[in-house]
Amino acid sequence: SQQGEEDPQALSIQEGENATMNCSYKTSINNLQWYRQNSGRGLVHLILIRSNEREKHSGRLRVTLDTSKKSSSLLITASRAADTASYFCATRGGGYQKVTFGTGTKLQVIP
Amino acid sequence: GAVVSQHPSWVICKSGTSVKIECRSLDFQATTMFWYRQFPKQSLMLMATSNEGSKATYEQGVEKDKFLINHASLTLSTLTVTSAHPEDSSFYICSVQGGLLVGNTEAFFGQGTRLTVV
């Protein structure tokens, strides 16, 4: 079953604007990851945030994690047309527990 | 990070035939691999957990006799879609995920296989 839900389901912004996507999950986690998927292609790992971390940055990406609210957000700053893709959060418990994916947000950046 | 190679990247087959998809962990010995399926415009759903040297663990609703998983070595897991039907057309992705021994690591994914059953 789906672990996380993301909102919005779809987001359309102008190039240069910031894009924020939110992810909520249901059970306790070991880490949370964000992935990007271009249409019909494989997954690209963007960033991993551990359960004891609250915020993480990578280039134009900023991820926050609030374990008390069981939620995370992904912020893409100064968006580019090439950022157009679907973005998924994925959560994982401890050990070999499977990674389960959120419902995804489809981002469109208009040039 | 781990490099995961999946083959083929796409396949078209006739209804009723079987298709085998390979997932190789090129630089990481994976006792566990995961198989996901993604229908168009949907998220990835875990199908099964592939365990080296033992039987796979299937998620609820996934037919184990239809989706045969073999994990004969630490670097190779195969998924065979038997007697494929058009409703099996989907994007199949395998994953290698680090466990306790390798720390709190990300999951590494193959490139995916797009299966079209005609």
PDB file of N, CA, C and O in Angstrom, chain A residues 9 11 13 16 18 27 33 37 42 44-45 50 52 58 68 73 81 87 94 101 103 111:
ATOM      1  N   GLN A   9      -0.971  17.362  -6.414  1.00  0.00           N
ATOM      2  CA  GLN A   9      -0.792  16.299  -7.391  1.00  0.00           C
ATOM      3  C   GLN A   9      -0.124  16.835  -8.640  1.00  0.00           C
ATOM      4  O   GLN A   9       0.642  16.128  -9.297  1.00  0.00           O
ATOM      5  N   LEU A  11       1.506  20.676 -10.374  1.00  0.00           N
ATOM      6  CA  LEU A  11       1.930  22.043 -10.103  1.00  0.00           C
ATOM      7  C   LEU A  11       2.513  22.633 -11.383  1.00  0.00           C
ATOM      8  O   LEU A  11       3.388  22.024 -11.992  1.00  0.00           O
ATOM      9  N   ILE A  13       4.261  26.143 -12.853  1.00  0.00           N
ATOM     10  CA  ILE A  13       4.833  27.431 -12.479  1.00  0.00           C
ATOM     11  C   ILE A  13       5.646  27.992 -13.634  1.00  0.00           C
ATOM     12  O   ILE A  13       5.983  27.277 -14.579  1.00  0.00           O
ATOM     13  N   GLY A  16      11.879  30.278 -13.129  1.00  0.00           N
ATOM     14  CA  GLY A  16      12.399  31.260 -12.190  1.00  0.00           C
ATOM     15  C   GLY A  16      11.672  31.266 -10.857  1.00  0.00           C
ATOM     16  O   GLY A  16      12.231  31.725  -9.851  1.00  0.00           O
ATOM     17  N   ASN A  18       9.765  29.546  -7.500  1.00  0.00           N
ATOM     18  CA  ASN A  18      10.070  28.409  -6.630  1.00  0.00           C
ATOM     19  C   ASN A  18       8.921  27.411  -6.652  1.00  0.00           C
ATOM     20  O   ASN A  18       7.752  27.789  -6.804  1.00  0.00           O
ATOM     21  N   THR A  27       3.674   6.084   8.981  1.00  0.00           N
ATOM     22  CA  THR A  27       4.316   5.371  10.082  1.00  0.00           C
ATOM     23  C   THR A  27       5.702   5.951  10.348  1.00  0.00           C
ATOM     24  O   THR A  27       6.200   6.778   9.598  1.00  0.00           O
ATOM     25  N   GLN A  33      13.327  10.006   1.357  1.00  0.00           N
ATOM     26  CA  GLN A  33      14.083  10.369   0.170  1.00  0.00           C
ATOM     27  C   GLN A  33      13.155  11.014  -0.855  1.00  0.00           C
ATOM     28  O   GLN A  33      11.956  10.728  -0.887  1.00  0.00           O
ATOM     29  N   GLN A  37      11.426  11.782 -11.592  1.00  0.00           N
ATOM     30  CA  GLN A  37      11.239  10.874 -12.719  1.00  0.00           C
ATOM     31  C   GLN A  37      10.749  11.667 -13.914  1.00  0.00           C
ATOM     32  O   GLN A  37       9.678  12.282 -13.859  1.00  0.00           O
ATOM     33  N   GLY A  42      13.509   6.244 -15.817  1.00  0.00           N
ATOM     34  CA  GLY A  42      13.840   5.740 -14.493  1.00  0.00           C
ATOM     35  C   GLY A  42      13.862   6.835 -13.447  1.00  0.00           C
ATOM     36  O   GLY A  42      13.577   7.991 -13.699  1.00  0.00           O
ATOM     37  N   VAL A  44      15.596   9.194 -10.519  1.00  0.00           N
ATOM     38  CA  VAL A  44      16.837   9.870 -10.168  1.00  0.00           C
ATOM     39  C   VAL A  44      16.752  10.280  -8.706  1.00  0.00           C
ATOM     40  O   VAL A  44      15.824  10.987  -8.305  1.00  0.00           O
ATOM     41  N   HIS A  45      17.701   9.820  -7.929  1.00  0.00           N
ATOM     42  CA  HIS A  45      17.708  10.164  -6.514  1.00  0.00           C
ATOM     43  C   HIS A  45      18.136  11.612  -6.346  1.00  0.00           C
ATOM     44  O   HIS A  45      19.139  12.044  -6.912  1.00  0.00           O
ATOM     45  N   ARG A  50      17.593  12.035   6.975  1.00  0.00           N
ATOM     46  CA  ARG A  50      17.412  11.053   8.017  1.00  0.00           C
ATOM     47  C   ARG A  50      16.394  11.536   9.041  1.00  0.00           C
ATOM     48  O   ARG A  50      16.130  12.732   9.161  1.00  0.00           O
ATOM     49  N   ASN A  52      16.601  11.992  12.075  1.00  0.00           N
ATOM     50  CA  ASN A  52      17.095  12.905  13.110  1.00  0.00           C
ATOM     51  C   ASN A  52      17.538  14.256  12.528  1.00  0.00           C
ATOM     52  O   ASN A  52      18.106  15.086  13.227  1.00  0.00           O
ATOM     53  N   SER A  58      20.716  20.803  -1.071  1.00  0.00           N
ATOM     54  CA  SER A  58      21.569  20.276  -2.123  1.00  0.00           C
ATOM     55  C   SER A  58      21.334  21.131  -3.350  1.00  0.00           C
ATOM     56  O   SER A  58      20.315  21.012  -4.023  1.00  0.00           O
ATOM     57  N   SER A  68       7.302  14.911  13.828  1.00  0.00           N
ATOM     58  CA  SER A  68       6.137  14.990  14.714  1.00  0.00           C
ATOM     59  C   SER A  68       4.852  15.101  13.899  1.00  0.00           C
ATOM     60  O   SER A  68       3.800  14.609  14.296  1.00  0.00           O
ATOM     61  N   SER A  73       8.844  18.422   3.072  1.00  0.00           N
ATOM     62  CA  SER A  73       8.616  19.286   1.916  1.00  0.00           C
ATOM     63  C   SER A  73       9.884  19.361   1.082  1.00  0.00           C
ATOM     64  O   SER A  73      10.988  19.252   1.606  1.00  0.00           O
ATOM     65  N   ALA A  81      13.023  25.085 -16.857  1.00  0.00           N
ATOM     66  CA  ALA A  81      12.173  24.213 -17.674  1.00  0.00           C
ATOM     67  C   ALA A  81      12.607  22.756 -17.551  1.00  0.00           C
ATOM     68  O   ALA A  81      11.781  21.839 -17.583  1.00  0.00           O
ATOM     69  N   TYR A  87       7.825  14.194  -9.193  1.00  0.00           N
ATOM     70  CA  TYR A  87       8.655  14.101  -7.995  1.00  0.00           C
ATOM     71  C   TYR A  87       7.946  13.221  -6.969  1.00  0.00           C
ATOM     72  O   TYR A  87       6.759  13.391  -6.697  1.00  0.00           O
ATOM     73  N   GLY A  94      13.554   0.875   9.330  1.00  0.00           N
ATOM     74  CA  GLY A  94      14.902   0.420   9.625  1.00  0.00           C
ATOM     75  C   GLY A  94      15.261  -0.879   8.945  1.00  0.00           C
ATOM     76  O   GLY A  94      14.403  -1.560   8.401  1.00  0.00           O
ATOM     77  N   PHE A 101       6.664   4.475  -1.792  1.00  0.00           N
ATOM     78  CA  PHE A 101       6.580   5.755  -2.470  1.00  0.00           C
ATOM     79  C   PHE A 101       5.282   6.494  -2.214  1.00  0.00           C
ATOM     80  O   PHE A 101       4.230   5.889  -2.004  1.00  0.00           O
ATOM     81  N   THR A 103       2.461   9.404  -3.641  1.00  0.00           N
ATOM     82  CA  THR A 103       1.646   9.437  -4.856  1.00  0.00           C
ATOM     83  C   THR A 103       2.260  10.291  -5.948  1.00  0.00           C
ATOM     84  O   THR A 103       1.910  10.149  -7.112  1.00  0.00           O
ATOM     85  N   PRO A 111       8.584  27.749 -19.677  1.00  0.00           N
ATOM     86  CA  PRO A 111       9.699  28.668 -20.012  1.00  0.00           C
ATOM     87  C   PRO A 111       9.211  30.103 -20.197  1.00  0.00           C
ATOM     88  O   PRO A 111       8.066  30.341 -20.567  1.00  0.00           O
TER      89      PRO A 111
END
